[in-house]
Amino acid sequence: MMSMNTYPYLINGQWQESTTNETIELVSPYTDEVVGHVQAMSRDEVDEAIHGAKSAQQEWAALPVNKRAELLYAWADKLEERVDEIGQIIMREVGKNLSDAKKEVVRTAEIIRYTAEEGLRFTGGFMQGDSFPGGSKNKMAIIKKEALGVVLAISPFNYPVNLAAAKIAPALITGNAVVFKPATQGAISGVKMVEALQDAGLPSGLLNLVTGRGSVIGDYLTSHPGIDMITFTGGTGTGQHLSQQASMVPVVLELGGKDPALVLEDADLTLAADQIVSGAFSYSGQRCTAIKRVFVLEHQADELVGMLKDRVEKLTVGSPVDNSFIVPLIDKKSADYVQGLIDDAVNKQATVVHGNERDGNLLHPTLLDHVTREMRVAWEEPFGPVLPVIRVNSLDEMIELTNESEFGLQASVFTQNVNSAFTVADKLEVGTVQVNGRTERGPDHFPFIGVKQSGLGVQGIGRSLETMTRDKVTVINL
Ligand SMILES: NC(=O)C1=CN([C@@H]2O[C@H](COP(=O)(O)OP(=O)(O)OC[C@H]3O[C@@H](n4cnc5c(N)ncnc54)[C@H](OP(=O)(O)O)[C@@H]3O)[C@@H](O)[C@H]2O)C=CC1
Ligand SMILES: O=C(O)[C@H](O)COP(=O)(O)O
């Protein structure tokens, strides 16, 4: 008999306890309370999950796409019905403030519906042979889009529902089956999201939910011959490792970032300050797309730093229950890491403009000025509420500092000159440039890409449909 807060895994429509009799305890990031336990699955159970998904896939792919879409629409409705319950779970498990946790659920339902709609209009193509030299009109190719098979979806802790569904929905609408491995801290939210999918009528085995530490079952999953495609969001180190494990299957990786804000001389500083603070500190900076450094010309730096300080001072700090803007980080190790970056910068003469206070996992929002390239915080990803300002002498230096980073997720460029915006954007080695706006993933139908160590392949609703299918070509010779 399972205790109230012990959560099972799902295989072939059955919620089950592991035969290992081992569970993993999940502790709240903002109280010391145990939020629940999830199953530490064995390799045999992982095998069963993958084989079950494989068995369910063909029948699912054979269904008309409009029937597959019905499941997604129903799933979105079920999630919305449970927005309060799932929002509470996200808050308790990963410490996101309640308002943002509920918004995550609503945004997820919107992604699922949009994915269903895109899926209905997603078709292959037709080609005629005579456009190639020597070719004939009598040779025609019909190009259909086919599912890849079993998609392994691995998600991180920071959007435990949203980033999971953003992988699962495109996989399902295109006729794939799914093995879903949530982040361990985030797995209860994953269980709840999958319960909603089951309530919506999930066929048995079509999605199997596996739980267990990535360090224990991760390699087994990613190198398993039954997996046909991997879609992963998480840390760069994990992603690099994963890409070495996976062999001969497509892999999409969304990894870490060090997104800069480039504040050009003609920028609207009020707009820039508003966007930078919101971009840097939402969910305490635990977003891959958070603004993680600011470049400003020396002669404008005092003014911009003053404006940033005014805004940072007003951020509410405390518990996610009270909808605080700044909340405790996911765990002590993460808070220690961010503190280490701050300490290193302070030891090397950075100025603390605001913050550098700590209560356990709760780091107050920290604004650092006079950060130099010798400091770790200029290059490393904190995933926490610290914003370094780097004073530069030229626009070229801003571009150079951007491109010197190992990461290449997004960058913000603040300018009132559209020509400068495009000229600078073209020079930045990142997946996306935001002109006069904070770095962010949404709207979710835009392509979402990391280059260099920030990722491989593209997400975003339409692009995910592409990456989860292959062309099947039938040539007719009349
Ligand atoms: N570019 C993007 O879109 C995003 C990037 N990120 C990045 O993710 C990081 C923070 O997220 P976090 O959850 O801590 O990231 P991790 O890389 O620690 O974990 C991500 C997922 O990978 C799993 N995992 C761990 N080891 C393995 C393995 N060997 N094989 C397969 N899977 C494994 C984890 O499981 P378990 O939890 O059990 O360890 C988890 O489900 C930050 O660096 C951030 O920048 C985060 C969100 C978005
Ligand atoms: O997981 C993340 O950090 C993201 O994919 C960023 O999403 P956001 O820009 O919508 O916060």
XYZ file of C-alpha atoms and ligand atoms in Angstrom:
537
model
C 0.000 0.000 0.000
C 1.483 3.321 -1.089
C 1.519 6.176 1.375
C -0.431 9.307 0.485
C 2.544 11.224 -0.800
C 4.356 8.424 -2.609
C 3.842 8.721 -6.329
C 3.880 5.808 -8.780
C 5.216 5.552 -12.311
C 3.026 4.760 -15.335
C 3.510 1.843 -17.702
C 0.899 0.538 -20.131
C -1.914 2.370 -18.408
C -1.043 1.064 -14.924
C 0.252 3.257 -12.117
C 2.799 1.115 -10.323
C 5.357 0.918 -7.537
C 8.879 -0.174 -8.339
C 10.014 -3.670 -7.436
C 13.217 -2.018 -6.182
C 11.152 -0.851 -3.183
C 13.259 2.301 -3.391
C 11.821 5.761 -3.532
C 13.417 9.184 -3.833
C 12.480 11.803 -1.268
C 11.666 15.264 -2.601
C 12.118 18.178 -0.217
C 10.506 21.571 -0.732
C 12.981 24.293 -1.778
C 11.401 26.817 0.622
C 10.512 24.733 3.684
C 12.237 21.656 4.978
C 9.087 19.634 4.412
C 9.062 16.464 2.393
C 6.806 17.111 -0.593
C 6.626 13.474 -1.618
C 8.475 10.435 -2.869
C 8.839 9.091 -6.395
C 9.845 5.640 -7.550
C 13.475 4.741 -8.242
C 12.829 2.397 -11.151
C 14.944 -0.562 -12.155
C 16.401 -1.210 -15.600
C 13.876 -3.998 -16.191
C 11.075 -1.548 -15.510
C 12.646 0.973 -17.894
C 12.788 -1.792 -20.537
C 9.123 -2.511 -19.977
C 8.284 1.194 -20.409
C 10.155 1.409 -23.710
C 8.768 -1.846 -25.079
C 5.244 -0.855 -24.049
C 5.577 2.442 -25.897
C 6.904 0.667 -28.973
C 3.916 -1.696 -28.987
C 1.412 1.155 -28.722
C 2.977 3.376 -31.372
C 1.891 1.836 -34.655
C -1.794 1.724 -33.861
C -1.614 5.348 -32.728
C 0.219 6.449 -35.881
C -2.408 4.696 -37.989
C -5.220 6.807 -36.488
C -6.432 9.824 -38.464
C -4.585 12.891 -37.253
C -7.892 14.517 -36.305
C -8.416 11.701 -33.788
C -4.940 12.255 -32.389
C -5.748 15.944 -32.103
C -8.857 15.104 -30.058
C -6.658 13.598 -27.354
C -4.539 16.746 -27.206
C -7.540 19.067 -27.017
C -9.001 16.941 -24.221
C -5.648 16.974 -22.414
C -5.492 20.764 -22.564
C -9.017 20.958 -21.100
C -8.169 18.531 -18.279
C -5.050 20.510 -17.396
C -7.021 23.723 -17.211
C -9.622 22.076 -14.996
C -6.796 21.207 -12.585
C -4.888 24.478 -12.785
C -5.195 25.190 -9.049
C -4.124 21.705 -7.973
C -1.218 21.417 -10.421
C -0.161 25.022 -9.779
C 0.055 24.219 -6.064
C 2.150 21.119 -6.766
C 4.577 23.046 -8.996
C 4.916 25.677 -6.296
C 5.546 23.162 -3.532
C 7.913 21.020 -5.552
C 10.092 23.565 -7.379
C 9.315 26.740 -5.431
C 7.885 28.782 -8.306
C 5.579 31.495 -7.034
C 1.935 30.465 -7.099
C 0.849 32.950 -9.719
C 3.637 31.918 -12.125
C 3.052 28.243 -11.359
C -0.587 28.569 -12.418
C 0.419 30.581 -15.481
C 2.727 27.712 -16.405
C -0.245 25.333 -16.463
C -2.368 27.694 -18.571
C 0.517 28.323 -20.990
C 0.947 24.565 -21.275
C -2.703 24.077 -22.238
C -2.267 26.781 -24.877
C 0.840 25.083 -26.270
C -0.974 21.754 -26.462
C -3.943 23.251 -28.345
C -1.714 25.153 -30.758
C 0.303 21.983 -31.358
C -2.879 20.072 -32.184
C -3.844 22.781 -34.686
C -0.405 22.823 -36.297
C -0.482 19.038 -36.436
C -3.747 19.099 -38.376
C -2.149 21.292 -41.036
C 1.237 19.555 -41.044
C 1.672 17.665 -44.291
C 4.448 16.560 -46.573
C 4.813 17.652 -50.162
C 4.802 16.856 -53.834
C 7.639 17.199 -56.368
C 7.805 16.744 -60.097
C 10.926 15.378 -61.802
C 11.205 17.850 -64.663
C 12.611 20.688 -62.569
C 15.938 18.812 -62.447
C 18.034 18.798 -65.659
C 17.067 15.827 -67.830
C 14.102 14.975 -65.558
C 10.580 14.143 -66.635
C 7.098 15.316 -65.705
C 6.163 11.654 -65.556
C 8.267 11.080 -62.455
C 6.569 12.411 -59.334
C 7.393 12.186 -55.664
C 4.791 12.170 -52.921
C 6.464 13.076 -49.651
C 4.644 12.029 -46.513
C 5.579 12.836 -42.928
C 6.071 9.753 -40.778
C 6.540 9.380 -37.043
C 9.987 8.359 -35.832
C 8.745 5.784 -33.304
C 9.416 6.165 -29.591
C 10.472 9.646 -28.476
C 12.359 9.964 -25.196
C 11.422 13.286 -23.554
C 13.670 14.460 -20.703
C 12.757 17.702 -18.959
C 14.408 19.986 -16.369
C 13.103 21.145 -13.001
C 12.340 24.764 -13.818
C 9.256 24.260 -16.036
C 8.241 20.788 -14.912
C 4.906 20.835 -16.736
C 5.468 23.255 -19.587
C 8.790 22.013 -20.918
C 7.592 18.421 -20.630
C 4.356 19.016 -22.542
C 6.209 21.090 -25.149
C 8.017 17.844 -26.029
C 5.171 15.367 -25.503
C 2.450 17.176 -27.492
C 4.382 17.424 -30.800
C 5.533 13.828 -30.407
C 1.981 12.576 -29.957
C 0.304 14.630 -32.684
C 2.817 13.372 -35.245
C 2.116 9.733 -34.338
C 5.003 8.936 -32.005
C 4.812 7.170 -28.656
C 6.619 8.735 -25.703
C 8.771 7.689 -22.795
C 8.780 10.663 -20.457
C 11.506 11.108 -17.830
C 10.855 14.227 -15.735
C 13.499 15.938 -13.629
C 13.449 14.195 -10.269
C 12.682 17.515 -8.532
C 9.652 18.141 -10.738
C 8.517 14.543 -11.086
C 5.376 14.975 -8.980
C 4.275 17.810 -11.255
C 5.017 15.443 -14.133
C 2.857 12.725 -12.576
C -0.031 15.175 -12.200
C 0.322 16.352 -15.794
C 0.250 12.755 -17.007
C -2.796 12.003 -14.833
C -4.571 14.747 -16.764
C -3.494 13.130 -20.036
C -4.807 9.805 -18.852
C -8.119 11.381 -17.849
C -8.257 12.734 -21.389
C -8.175 9.182 -22.785
C -4.491 8.312 -23.267
C -4.290 4.881 -24.957
C -2.492 2.284 -22.876
C 1.293 2.388 -23.344
C 1.296 5.399 -25.668
C 3.057 7.470 -23.014
C 4.947 5.769 -20.236
C 6.304 7.820 -17.355
C 9.599 6.724 -15.837
C 11.119 8.132 -12.674
C 14.519 7.763 -11.077
C 17.718 9.749 -10.828
C 19.125 10.742 -14.212
C 22.551 9.767 -12.903
C 21.256 6.228 -12.343
C 18.848 5.484 -15.211
C 19.753 8.305 -17.637
C 22.462 6.564 -19.626
C 20.434 3.381 -19.812
C 17.521 5.326 -21.285
C 19.485 7.435 -23.754
C 21.524 4.533 -25.133
C 18.565 2.124 -25.290
C 18.021 0.604 -28.744
C 14.248 1.011 -28.376
C 14.496 4.817 -28.402
C 14.136 6.480 -31.818
C 14.584 10.151 -30.935
C 15.627 12.156 -27.871
C 14.402 15.591 -26.940
C 16.160 17.048 -23.913
C 16.196 20.277 -21.960
C 18.657 20.728 -19.135
C 22.201 21.624 -18.221
C 24.978 21.835 -20.792
C 27.093 19.191 -19.044
C 24.222 16.718 -19.011
C 23.380 17.480 -22.628
C 26.967 17.002 -23.789
C 27.140 13.685 -21.985
C 23.785 12.578 -23.376
C 24.789 13.322 -26.963
C 27.739 10.945 -26.545
C 25.485 8.177 -25.230
C 22.872 8.390 -27.961
C 23.852 6.726 -31.162
C 22.247 7.003 -34.592
C 19.094 8.710 -33.342
C 18.136 12.357 -33.788
C 18.796 14.426 -30.681
C 17.414 17.879 -29.858
C 19.131 19.644 -26.972
C 18.128 22.884 -25.264
C 20.883 23.671 -22.790
C 22.323 26.479 -20.705
C 22.808 30.113 -21.609
C 24.627 33.315 -20.696
C 22.288 35.734 -22.440
C 23.624 39.296 -22.534
C 21.777 42.597 -22.803
C 23.650 44.987 -25.099
C 22.647 48.540 -24.245
C 23.585 50.697 -27.228
C 24.296 54.404 -26.944
C 20.905 55.462 -28.314
C 18.890 53.005 -26.192
C 15.753 54.013 -24.340
C 17.281 53.404 -20.891
C 13.944 53.208 -19.073
C 12.734 50.466 -21.379
C 16.097 48.715 -21.148
C 16.142 48.819 -17.344
C 12.567 47.485 -17.092
C 13.236 44.626 -19.482
C 16.636 43.738 -18.037
C 15.377 43.458 -14.470
C 12.346 41.424 -15.434
C 14.498 39.234 -17.707
C 17.232 38.687 -15.151
C 15.232 38.042 -12.007
C 11.963 36.235 -12.927
C 11.810 32.951 -11.007
C 15.017 34.114 -9.349
C 16.968 33.768 -12.584
C 16.257 30.034 -12.858
C 15.496 30.305 -16.552
C 17.821 29.315 -19.355
C 16.746 32.510 -21.102
C 17.352 34.832 -18.155
C 19.471 37.902 -18.883
C 22.764 36.901 -17.298
C 24.995 39.912 -18.005
C 24.647 43.538 -19.114
C 27.044 45.422 -21.398
C 26.872 49.204 -21.238
C 29.156 52.009 -22.408
C 31.254 53.496 -19.625
C 29.772 56.995 -19.968
C 26.184 55.685 -19.601
C 26.882 53.076 -16.967
C 26.223 55.205 -13.854
C 22.815 56.208 -15.160
C 21.799 52.676 -16.182
C 23.099 51.097 -12.978
C 21.111 53.650 -10.956
C 17.968 52.727 -12.863
C 18.596 49.004 -12.425
C 19.196 49.519 -8.705
C 15.877 51.375 -8.278
C 14.053 48.440 -9.812
C 15.995 45.643 -8.115
C 15.413 47.227 -4.698
C 11.657 46.976 -5.264
C 11.602 43.244 -6.059
C 9.739 41.313 -3.401
C 11.777 38.610 -1.713
C 10.400 35.641 0.208
C 8.085 32.710 -0.143
C 6.450 31.495 -3.361
C 3.225 31.155 -1.356
C 3.108 34.950 -1.050
C 3.861 35.359 -4.756
C 7.277 36.832 -4.017
C 9.242 37.719 -7.125
C 12.474 36.386 -5.668
C 12.076 32.906 -4.181
C 14.481 30.340 -2.710
C 16.590 28.465 -5.255
C 15.859 24.843 -6.025
C 18.407 23.489 -3.528
C 21.350 24.361 -1.320
C 23.926 23.221 -3.854
C 22.559 25.685 -6.416
C 22.497 28.513 -3.865
C 26.096 27.714 -2.836
C 27.159 27.826 -6.486
C 25.615 31.257 -7.058
C 27.111 32.525 -3.816
C 30.496 31.278 -5.029
C 30.167 33.364 -8.200
C 29.257 36.453 -6.157
C 32.127 35.902 -3.692
C 34.611 35.476 -6.532
C 33.463 38.751 -8.140
C 33.558 40.643 -4.843
C 37.047 39.321 -4.079
C 38.142 40.621 -7.470
C 36.764 44.126 -6.726
C 33.282 44.038 -8.266
C 30.914 46.506 -6.573
C 27.834 45.150 -4.836
C 25.155 47.691 -5.786
C 22.392 45.702 -4.139
C 21.942 42.318 -2.479
C 24.530 39.710 -1.553
C 22.380 38.619 1.372
C 21.351 35.057 1.977
C 18.900 33.094 4.132
C 19.425 29.403 3.344
C 18.442 28.808 -0.277
C 16.991 32.303 -0.503
C 19.481 34.618 -2.194
C 18.433 38.241 -2.356
C 18.568 39.801 -5.822
C 22.143 40.868 -6.368
C 23.297 43.587 -8.743
C 27.045 43.714 -9.376
C 28.803 46.612 -11.113
C 32.378 46.897 -12.426
C 32.441 43.229 -13.329
C 35.414 42.345 -15.484
C 36.264 39.497 -17.787
C 38.557 38.018 -15.111
C 35.539 37.199 -12.921
C 33.704 33.886 -13.216
C 30.314 35.610 -13.165
C 31.169 37.220 -16.504
C 31.119 33.774 -18.157
C 29.433 31.129 -16.017
C 25.690 30.544 -15.863
C 24.448 31.214 -12.308
C 20.811 30.001 -12.661
C 20.141 32.349 -9.763
C 19.328 35.998 -8.965
C 22.606 37.736 -9.769
C 23.108 40.294 -12.526
C 26.621 41.443 -13.476
C 27.121 44.773 -15.261
C 30.202 44.952 -17.472
C 31.297 48.441 -18.516
C 32.772 48.613 -22.015
C 34.285 51.224 -24.308
C 32.667 50.347 -27.609
C 29.906 48.473 -29.368
C 32.542 46.185 -30.845
C 33.574 45.182 -27.338
C 29.948 44.247 -26.533
C 29.806 42.046 -29.623
C 33.185 40.499 -28.831
C 32.157 39.686 -25.241
C 28.901 38.141 -26.472
C 30.639 35.904 -28.961
C 33.472 34.904 -26.658
C 30.991 32.990 -24.503
C 30.741 29.233 -24.891
C 26.951 29.741 -24.867
C 24.757 31.067 -27.660
C 21.115 30.985 -26.632
C 19.702 34.530 -26.947
C 20.781 38.184 -26.639
C 18.879 41.434 -26.143
C 19.872 44.538 -28.069
C 18.511 47.879 -26.876
C 18.611 50.655 -29.481
C 16.230 53.108 -31.115
C 17.860 52.692 -34.497
C 16.496 49.832 -36.549
C 19.607 49.731 -38.749
C 21.856 49.299 -35.723
C 19.519 46.600 -34.422
C 19.857 44.501 -37.568
C 23.574 45.162 -38.004
C 24.352 44.093 -34.457
C 21.914 41.163 -34.541
C 23.665 39.762 -37.599
C 27.001 39.740 -35.765
C 25.851 37.908 -32.619
C 26.468 34.162 -32.415
C 23.190 33.260 -30.714
C 19.982 31.483 -31.679
C 17.701 34.506 -31.191
C 18.225 38.250 -30.838
C 15.516 40.223 -29.050
C 15.466 43.869 -30.090
C 14.178 46.121 -27.302
C 12.835 43.217 -25.277
C 14.026 40.754 -22.693
C 15.350 37.362 -23.706
C 12.619 34.745 -23.549
C 11.341 31.621 -25.260
C 7.777 32.654 -26.037
C 5.575 33.068 -27.922
C 5.838 29.328 -28.110
C 5.279 28.940 -31.842
C 8.498 30.866 -32.590
C 11.568 28.719 -33.267
C 13.631 28.272 -30.107
C 17.303 27.529 -30.697
C 20.589 27.451 -28.857
C 23.850 27.490 -30.779
C 27.357 26.552 -29.577
C 27.070 24.931 -26.109
C 23.453 26.140 -25.739
C 21.956 23.448 -27.862
C 21.445 21.357 -30.920
C 18.406 21.434 -33.189
C 15.323 23.578 -32.865
C 12.200 23.584 -30.716
C 9.092 25.759 -30.991
C 5.806 24.190 -32.006
C 6.183 24.031 -35.800
C 9.864 23.103 -35.716
C 9.248 20.348 -33.179
C 6.788 18.710 -35.562
C 9.534 18.710 -38.184
C 12.156 17.205 -35.905
C 9.856 14.460 -34.662
C 9.040 13.161 -38.137
C 10.891 11.987 -41.208
C 10.087 12.168 -44.889
C 8.727 9.037 -46.573
C 8.968 9.362 -50.323
C 6.938 7.390 -52.836
C 7.940 7.962 -56.457
C 5.445 7.327 -59.255
C 6.812 6.698 -62.741
C 3.907 7.235 -65.129
N 17.927 25.937 -23.064
C 16.825 25.641 -22.406
O 15.733 25.620 -22.940
C 16.881 25.340 -20.948
C 18.037 24.997 -20.311
N 18.027 24.686 -18.991
C 19.290 24.401 -18.347
O 19.112 23.338 -17.419
C 19.892 23.530 -16.251
C 19.035 23.425 -15.011
O 18.123 22.373 -15.099
P 18.387 20.992 -14.355
O 17.089 20.272 -14.256
O 19.156 21.230 -13.113
O 19.332 20.288 -15.438
P 20.009 18.839 -15.395
O 20.861 18.781 -16.610
O 20.588 18.544 -14.097
O 18.762 17.838 -15.554
C 17.929 17.863 -16.670
C 17.301 16.497 -16.862
O 18.298 15.553 -17.231
C 18.198 14.411 -16.399
N 19.493 13.738 -16.357
C 20.496 13.851 -15.447
N 21.527 13.040 -15.789
C 21.173 12.420 -16.937
C 21.803 11.465 -17.792
N 23.008 10.975 -17.553
N 21.137 11.039 -18.874
C 19.910 11.507 -19.156
N 19.247 12.408 -18.385
C 19.886 12.860 -17.297
C 17.727 14.988 -15.089
O 17.241 13.989 -14.243
P 17.387 14.147 -12.627
O 16.591 15.332 -12.262
O 16.847 12.872 -12.135
O 18.850 14.323 -12.350
C 16.656 15.935 -15.603
O 15.505 15.222 -15.962
C 20.515 24.895 -16.433
O 21.834 24.757 -16.899
C 19.696 25.545 -17.523
O 20.336 26.518 -18.281
C 16.903 24.693 -18.262
C 15.730 25.020 -18.841
C 15.642 25.400 -20.220
O 13.338 26.582 -19.348
C 13.634 27.707 -19.605
O 14.356 28.344 -18.872
C 13.017 28.229 -20.803
O 12.845 27.395 -21.841
C 12.764 29.636 -20.873
O 11.414 29.865 -20.986
P 10.911 31.349 -20.732
O 11.783 32.248 -21.518
O 9.509 31.326 -21.227
O 11.018 31.589 -19.270
